[in-house]
Amino acid sequence: MAYKNTCNLLQSGVWADFNKALNKTVFEKSGDNWQFNAIAESGHGKAGKLFKRLYTPYGPYAINDIALTEALNKLEQLAKNQKSDYIRIDPTIYMQNSQLLLNLGYIKTARNSQPPQTLIIDLSDNFDDVLKNMSKTNQYLWRKAPANNLSFEQFYKSDELKPFIDMVNTTAQRNNAIFHNGNYYKTLLDALGPQKNSCVIYAYLNNKPVAGAIFVDDTKTKTRYYMYAGAFAEARKVSAASPLLVYAMQKAKQQGLYFFDMFGVSPIDQPNHKWAGFSKFKRSFGGTEVTYNGTYEKPLSKKYKLLQSARKIYGKLPIK
């Protein structure tokens, strides 16, 4: 089944429910051939937190320029009512160029808030064909999993998250990275797990959990999203992350989902990108590359110039 441009998870009712559970203010709007979920928030970082914005992550979704224009007009009206200083968008429409947004007063940001590229794996074929599109190494590790004493299990309840949170903390220390805290993941499963829209999957080595990942399912677009992952050092001995992902795809297919979204890869022509290693791992499972339009902002108050100046001073764009 060929992948078509669809409303991204971050613009879905599923993700809106999660953000509401995080006590965020979310505005859900739709019209002819368009929709958006806008989050009222302050920016992040030393400069960003002083400014109010409406943000539509991977949105608005629209099927053409006319629909996108209508969505943006509605978004701007809403932002002004909320006394926002600026609007931030990542429109998921396949535009031929960015002139429409520029004409409407939007500015392309120096950095993107969301990954501008992702990888979509088609699960609608026979699963043997899905496997054939993976690297030989991934196929081998999947077949070898039982002999390596690897097993897998999927859970929807947040009380199963303790091993995953420990894995994430261990991974953060190992990679000198910053991840979400445990309450974030618990809220995710508490909000979406009961409807079976979010789950954690573990890989067990000799019945001990050694790797884990959280997935979110959008049943409207029939897509499973690979969201968060962590592992203990023991997982490396048997490359547990690879068969864990294959298991996640197999379960998604069994549950009637058609697509598996890797949720972000770095540009293939940037071997020194900070995501390059993880992106190489993701690409080893096959799939179709999808490129989005990137992040744009529209100033709504004179304070926006102060924000731009502050960003230059601090030397970075507050994203996330």
mmCIF file of N, CA, C and O in Angstrom, residues 211-268:
data_model
loop_
_atom_site.group_PDB
_atom_site.id
_atom_site.type_symbol
_atom_site.label_atom_id
_atom_site.label_comp_id
_atom_site.label_asym_id
_atom_site.label_seq_id
_atom_site.Cartn_x
_atom_site.Cartn_y
_atom_site.Cartn_z
ATOM 1 N N ALA A 211 15.847 -4.273 27.111
ATOM 2 C CA ALA A 211 15.591 -3.168 26.179
ATOM 3 C C ALA A 211 14.092 -2.906 26.151
ATOM 4 O O ALA A 211 13.280 -3.818 26.346
ATOM 5 N N GLY A 212 13.727 -1.651 25.922
ATOM 6 C CA GLY A 212 12.313 -1.304 25.886
ATOM 7 C C GLY A 212 12.059 -0.125 24.972
ATOM 8 O O GLY A 212 12.961 0.679 24.688
ATOM 9 N N ALA A 213 10.835 -0.021 24.506
ATOM 10 C CA ALA A 213 10.456 1.103 23.649
ATOM 11 C C ALA A 213 8.974 1.385 23.833
ATOM 12 O O ALA A 213 8.174 0.474 24.085
ATOM 13 N N ILE A 214 8.623 2.672 23.707
ATOM 14 C CA ILE A 214 7.225 3.092 23.784
ATOM 15 C C ILE A 214 6.745 3.458 22.386
ATOM 16 O O ILE A 214 7.440 4.148 21.634
ATOM 17 N N PHE A 215 5.554 2.986 22.059
ATOM 18 C CA PHE A 215 4.943 3.237 20.762
ATOM 19 C C PHE A 215 3.572 3.868 20.971
ATOM 20 O O PHE A 215 2.906 3.599 21.975
ATOM 21 N N VAL A 216 3.171 4.696 20.023
ATOM 22 C CA VAL A 216 1.829 5.274 20.038
ATOM 23 C C VAL A 216 1.153 4.913 18.729
ATOM 24 O O VAL A 216 1.741 5.066 17.653
ATOM 25 N N ASP A 217 -0.084 4.427 18.821
ATOM 26 C CA ASP A 217 -0.846 4.005 17.657
ATOM 27 C C ASP A 217 -1.944 5.008 17.344
ATOM 28 O O ASP A 217 -2.727 5.374 18.230
ATOM 29 N N ASP A 218 -1.984 5.452 16.101
ATOM 30 C CA ASP A 218 -3.081 6.292 15.616
ATOM 31 C C ASP A 218 -3.956 5.413 14.736
ATOM 32 O O ASP A 218 -3.617 5.143 13.580
ATOM 33 N N THR A 219 -5.058 4.931 15.301
ATOM 34 C CA THR A 219 -5.896 3.989 14.560
ATOM 35 C C THR A 219 -6.618 4.663 13.393
ATOM 36 O O THR A 219 -7.045 3.992 12.460
ATOM 37 N N LYS A 220 -6.741 5.999 13.442
ATOM 38 C CA LYS A 220 -7.410 6.711 12.352
ATOM 39 C C LYS A 220 -6.590 6.630 11.075
ATOM 40 O O LYS A 220 -7.122 6.428 9.980
ATOM 41 N N THR A 221 -5.277 6.796 11.194
ATOM 42 C CA THR A 221 -4.399 6.710 10.021
ATOM 43 C C THR A 221 -3.727 5.344 9.913
ATOM 44 O O THR A 221 -2.888 5.132 9.028
ATOM 45 N N LYS A 222 -4.073 4.429 10.829
ATOM 46 C CA LYS A 222 -3.546 3.059 10.817
ATOM 47 C C LYS A 222 -2.016 3.037 10.912
ATOM 48 O O LYS A 222 -1.336 2.284 10.202
ATOM 49 N N THR A 223 -1.476 3.877 11.812
ATOM 50 C CA THR A 223 -0.032 4.031 11.895
ATOM 51 C C THR A 223 0.455 3.835 13.326
ATOM 52 O O THR A 223 -0.120 4.381 14.265
ATOM 53 N N ARG A 224 1.528 3.062 13.480
ATOM 54 C CA ARG A 224 2.229 2.951 14.752
ATOM 55 C C ARG A 224 3.477 3.817 14.688
ATOM 56 O O ARG A 224 4.247 3.752 13.726
ATOM 57 N N TYR A 225 3.692 4.635 15.746
ATOM 58 C CA TYR A 225 4.837 5.541 15.819
ATOM 59 C C TYR A 225 5.841 5.036 16.854
ATOM 60 O O TYR A 225 5.469 4.704 17.976
ATOM 61 N N TYR A 226 7.099 5.006 16.459
ATOM 62 C CA TYR A 226 8.217 4.627 17.324
ATOM 63 C C TYR A 226 8.672 5.884 18.056
ATOM 64 O O TYR A 226 9.304 6.761 17.477
ATOM 65 N N MET A 227 8.356 5.983 19.354
ATOM 66 C CA MET A 227 8.506 7.253 20.053
ATOM 67 C C MET A 227 9.746 7.341 20.950
ATOM 68 O O MET A 227 10.526 8.273 20.836
ATOM 69 N N TYR A 228 9.908 6.400 21.876
ATOM 70 C CA TYR A 228 10.976 6.507 22.870
ATOM 71 C C TYR A 228 11.593 5.127 23.095
ATOM 72 O O TYR A 228 10.891 4.110 23.032
ATOM 73 N N ALA A 229 12.890 5.109 23.415
ATOM 74 C CA ALA A 229 13.564 3.817 23.610
ATOM 75 C C ALA A 229 14.681 3.953 24.631
ATOM 76 O O ALA A 229 15.253 5.026 24.835
ATOM 77 N N GLY A 230 14.978 2.837 25.271
ATOM 78 C CA GLY A 230 16.081 2.772 26.226
ATOM 79 C C GLY A 230 16.551 1.336 26.356
ATOM 80 O O GLY A 230 15.848 0.400 25.933
ATOM 81 N N ALA A 231 17.736 1.151 26.932
ATOM 82 C CA ALA A 231 18.264 -0.213 27.058
ATOM 83 C C ALA A 231 19.343 -0.258 28.128
ATOM 84 O O ALA A 231 20.015 0.736 28.407
ATOM 85 N N PHE A 232 19.487 -1.436 28.715
ATOM 86 C CA PHE A 232 20.617 -1.703 29.595
ATOM 87 C C PHE A 232 21.795 -2.198 28.752
ATOM 88 O O PHE A 232 21.622 -2.603 27.590
ATOM 89 N N ALA A 233 22.967 -2.202 29.346
ATOM 90 C CA ALA A 233 24.174 -2.603 28.608
ATOM 91 C C ALA A 233 24.073 -4.028 28.073
ATOM 92 O O ALA A 233 24.598 -4.334 26.997
ATOM 93 N N GLU A 234 23.377 -4.900 28.808
ATOM 94 C CA GLU A 234 23.270 -6.314 28.388
ATOM 95 C C GLU A 234 22.596 -6.477 27.028
ATOM 96 O O GLU A 234 22.791 -7.472 26.332
ATOM 97 N N ALA A 235 21.781 -5.492 26.645
ATOM 98 C CA ALA A 235 21.055 -5.601 25.377
ATOM 99 C C ALA A 235 21.993 -5.628 24.185
ATOM 100 O O ALA A 235 21.671 -6.200 23.136
ATOM 101 N N ARG A 236 23.158 -5.020 24.337
ATOM 102 C CA ARG A 236 24.099 -4.963 23.217
ATOM 103 C C ARG A 236 24.640 -6.340 22.847
ATOM 104 O O ARG A 236 24.971 -6.598 21.684
ATOM 105 N N LYS A 237 24.736 -7.218 23.839
ATOM 106 C CA LYS A 237 25.322 -8.543 23.588
ATOM 107 C C LYS A 237 24.554 -9.311 22.527
ATOM 108 O O LYS A 237 25.141 -10.109 21.791
ATOM 109 N N VAL A 238 23.233 -9.072 22.468
ATOM 110 C CA VAL A 238 22.398 -9.814 21.507
ATOM 111 C C VAL A 238 21.680 -8.864 20.557
ATOM 112 O O VAL A 238 20.743 -9.263 19.871
ATOM 113 N N SER A 239 22.131 -7.601 20.501
ATOM 114 C CA SER A 239 21.512 -6.594 19.622
ATOM 115 C C SER A 239 19.999 -6.608 19.756
ATOM 116 O O SER A 239 19.259 -6.695 18.776
ATOM 117 N N ALA A 240 19.536 -6.507 21.013
ATOM 118 C CA ALA A 240 18.111 -6.690 21.304
ATOM 119 C C ALA A 240 17.212 -5.643 20.656
ATOM 120 O O ALA A 240 16.033 -5.900 20.384
ATOM 121 N N ALA A 241 17.737 -4.448 20.386
ATOM 122 C CA ALA A 241 16.900 -3.375 19.840
ATOM 123 C C ALA A 241 16.334 -3.722 18.473
ATOM 124 O O ALA A 241 15.211 -3.329 18.140
ATOM 125 N N SER A 242 17.087 -4.464 17.692
ATOM 126 C CA SER A 242 16.638 -4.800 16.340
ATOM 127 C C SER A 242 15.437 -5.752 16.343
ATOM 128 O O SER A 242 14.383 -5.423 15.792
ATOM 129 N N PRO A 243 15.514 -6.934 16.969
ATOM 130 C CA PRO A 243 14.340 -7.807 16.976
ATOM 131 C C PRO A 243 13.168 -7.209 17.752
ATOM 132 O O PRO A 243 12.009 -7.526 17.462
ATOM 133 N N LEU A 244 13.444 -6.326 18.732
ATOM 134 C CA LEU A 244 12.350 -5.663 19.433
ATOM 135 C C LEU A 244 11.510 -4.847 18.450
ATOM 136 O O LEU A 244 10.274 -4.889 18.479
ATOM 137 N N LEU A 245 12.172 -4.115 17.545
ATOM 138 C CA LEU A 245 11.440 -3.317 16.554
ATOM 139 C C LEU A 245 10.669 -4.206 15.583
ATOM 140 O O LEU A 245 9.546 -3.888 15.185
ATOM 141 N N VAL A 246 11.268 -5.316 15.182
ATOM 142 C CA VAL A 246 10.568 -6.238 14.289
ATOM 143 C C VAL A 246 9.314 -6.769 14.979
ATOM 144 O O VAL A 246 8.232 -6.850 14.382
ATOM 145 N N TYR A 247 9.445 -7.127 16.255
ATOM 146 C CA TYR A 247 8.287 -7.593 17.025
ATOM 147 C C TYR A 247 7.214 -6.507 17.081
ATOM 148 O O TYR A 247 6.013 -6.796 16.927
ATOM 149 N N ALA A 248 7.630 -5.247 17.291
ATOM 150 C CA ALA A 248 6.666 -4.138 17.353
ATOM 151 C C ALA A 248 5.917 -3.989 16.032
ATOM 152 O O ALA A 248 4.710 -3.709 16.023
ATOM 153 N N MET A 249 6.606 -4.181 14.927
ATOM 154 C CA MET A 249 5.952 -4.110 13.617
ATOM 155 C C MET A 249 4.993 -5.275 13.420
ATOM 156 O O MET A 249 3.880 -5.111 12.902
ATOM 157 N N GLN A 250 5.419 -6.444 13.832
ATOM 158 C CA GLN A 250 4.570 -7.630 13.709
ATOM 159 C C GLN A 250 3.290 -7.458 14.510
ATOM 160 O O GLN A 250 2.186 -7.747 14.031
ATOM 161 N N LYS A 251 3.406 -6.961 15.750
ATOM 162 C CA LYS A 251 2.232 -6.738 16.588
ATOM 163 C C LYS A 251 1.322 -5.674 15.974
ATOM 164 O O LYS A 251 0.093 -5.803 16.004
ATOM 165 N N ALA A 252 1.920 -4.622 15.434
ATOM 166 C CA ALA A 252 1.127 -3.571 14.801
ATOM 167 C C ALA A 252 0.314 -4.138 13.645
ATOM 168 O O ALA A 252 -0.878 -3.828 13.503
ATOM 169 N N LYS A 253 0.941 -4.969 12.836
ATOM 170 C CA LYS A 253 0.230 -5.575 11.716
ATOM 171 C C LYS A 253 -0.897 -6.476 12.206
ATOM 172 O O LYS A 253 -2.011 -6.442 11.662
ATOM 173 N N GLN A 254 -0.634 -7.252 13.232
ATOM 174 C CA GLN A 254 -1.664 -8.128 13.788
ATOM 175 C C GLN A 254 -2.853 -7.334 14.329
ATOM 176 O O GLN A 254 -3.973 -7.833 14.365
ATOM 177 N N GLN A 255 -2.588 -6.093 14.756
ATOM 178 C CA GLN A 255 -3.642 -5.240 15.305
ATOM 179 C C GLN A 255 -4.350 -4.424 14.223
ATOM 180 O O GLN A 255 -5.178 -3.556 14.530
ATOM 181 N N GLY A 256 -4.032 -4.678 12.961
ATOM 182 C CA GLY A 256 -4.733 -4.026 11.861
ATOM 183 C C GLY A 256 -4.151 -2.699 11.421
ATOM 184 O O GLY A 256 -4.808 -1.951 10.677
ATOM 185 N N LEU A 257 -2.927 -2.391 11.836
ATOM 186 C CA LEU A 257 -2.284 -1.161 11.400
ATOM 187 C C LEU A 257 -1.537 -1.398 10.089
ATOM 188 O O LEU A 257 -1.062 -2.502 9.818
ATOM 189 N N TYR A 258 -1.450 -0.333 9.278
ATOM 190 C CA TYR A 258 -0.871 -0.461 7.937
ATOM 191 C C TYR A 258 0.533 0.123 7.810
ATOM 192 O O TYR A 258 1.279 -0.239 6.898
ATOM 193 N N PHE A 259 0.885 1.051 8.707
ATOM 194 C CA PHE A 259 2.159 1.749 8.563
ATOM 195 C C PHE A 259 2.898 1.815 9.901
ATOM 196 O O PHE A 259 2.284 1.805 10.963
ATOM 197 N N PHE A 260 4.222 1.921 9.796
ATOM 198 C CA PHE A 260 5.093 2.068 10.962
ATOM 199 C C PHE A 260 5.980 3.276 10.710
ATOM 200 O O PHE A 260 6.773 3.282 9.764
ATOM 201 N N ASP A 261 5.843 4.301 11.538
ATOM 202 C CA ASP A 261 6.579 5.552 11.366
ATOM 203 C C ASP A 261 7.749 5.584 12.349
ATOM 204 O O ASP A 261 7.546 5.521 13.561
ATOM 205 N N MET A 262 8.964 5.699 11.816
ATOM 206 C CA MET A 262 10.157 5.739 12.656
ATOM 207 C C MET A 262 10.299 7.050 13.427
ATOM 208 O O MET A 262 11.160 7.192 14.281
ATOM 209 N N PHE A 263 9.480 8.014 13.140
ATOM 210 C CA PHE A 263 9.431 9.311 13.812
ATOM 211 C C PHE A 263 10.781 10.008 13.839
ATOM 212 O O PHE A 263 11.322 10.345 14.887
ATOM 213 N N GLY A 264 11.289 10.221 12.637
ATOM 214 C CA GLY A 264 12.465 11.072 12.521
ATOM 215 C C GLY A 264 13.738 10.355 12.128
ATOM 216 O O GLY A 264 14.139 9.386 12.781
ATOM 217 N N VAL A 265 14.345 10.820 11.034
ATOM 218 C CA VAL A 265 15.688 10.397 10.637
ATOM 219 C C VAL A 265 16.441 11.639 10.188
ATOM 220 O O VAL A 265 15.850 12.625 9.745
ATOM 221 N N SER A 266 17.746 11.597 10.315
ATOM 222 C CA SER A 266 18.568 12.717 9.856
ATOM 223 C C SER A 266 18.757 12.612 8.344
ATOM 224 O O SER A 266 18.609 11.536 7.760
ATOM 225 N N PRO A 267 19.099 13.730 7.684
ATOM 226 C CA PRO A 267 19.351 13.686 6.234
ATOM 227 C C PRO A 267 20.448 12.683 5.903
ATOM 228 O O PRO A 267 21.486 12.643 6.571
ATOM 229 N N ILE A 268 20.209 11.894 4.900
ATOM 230 C CA ILE A 268 21.132 10.807 4.568
ATOM 231 C C ILE A 268 22.483 11.340 4.093
ATOM 232 O O ILE A 268 23.509 10.643 4.156
#
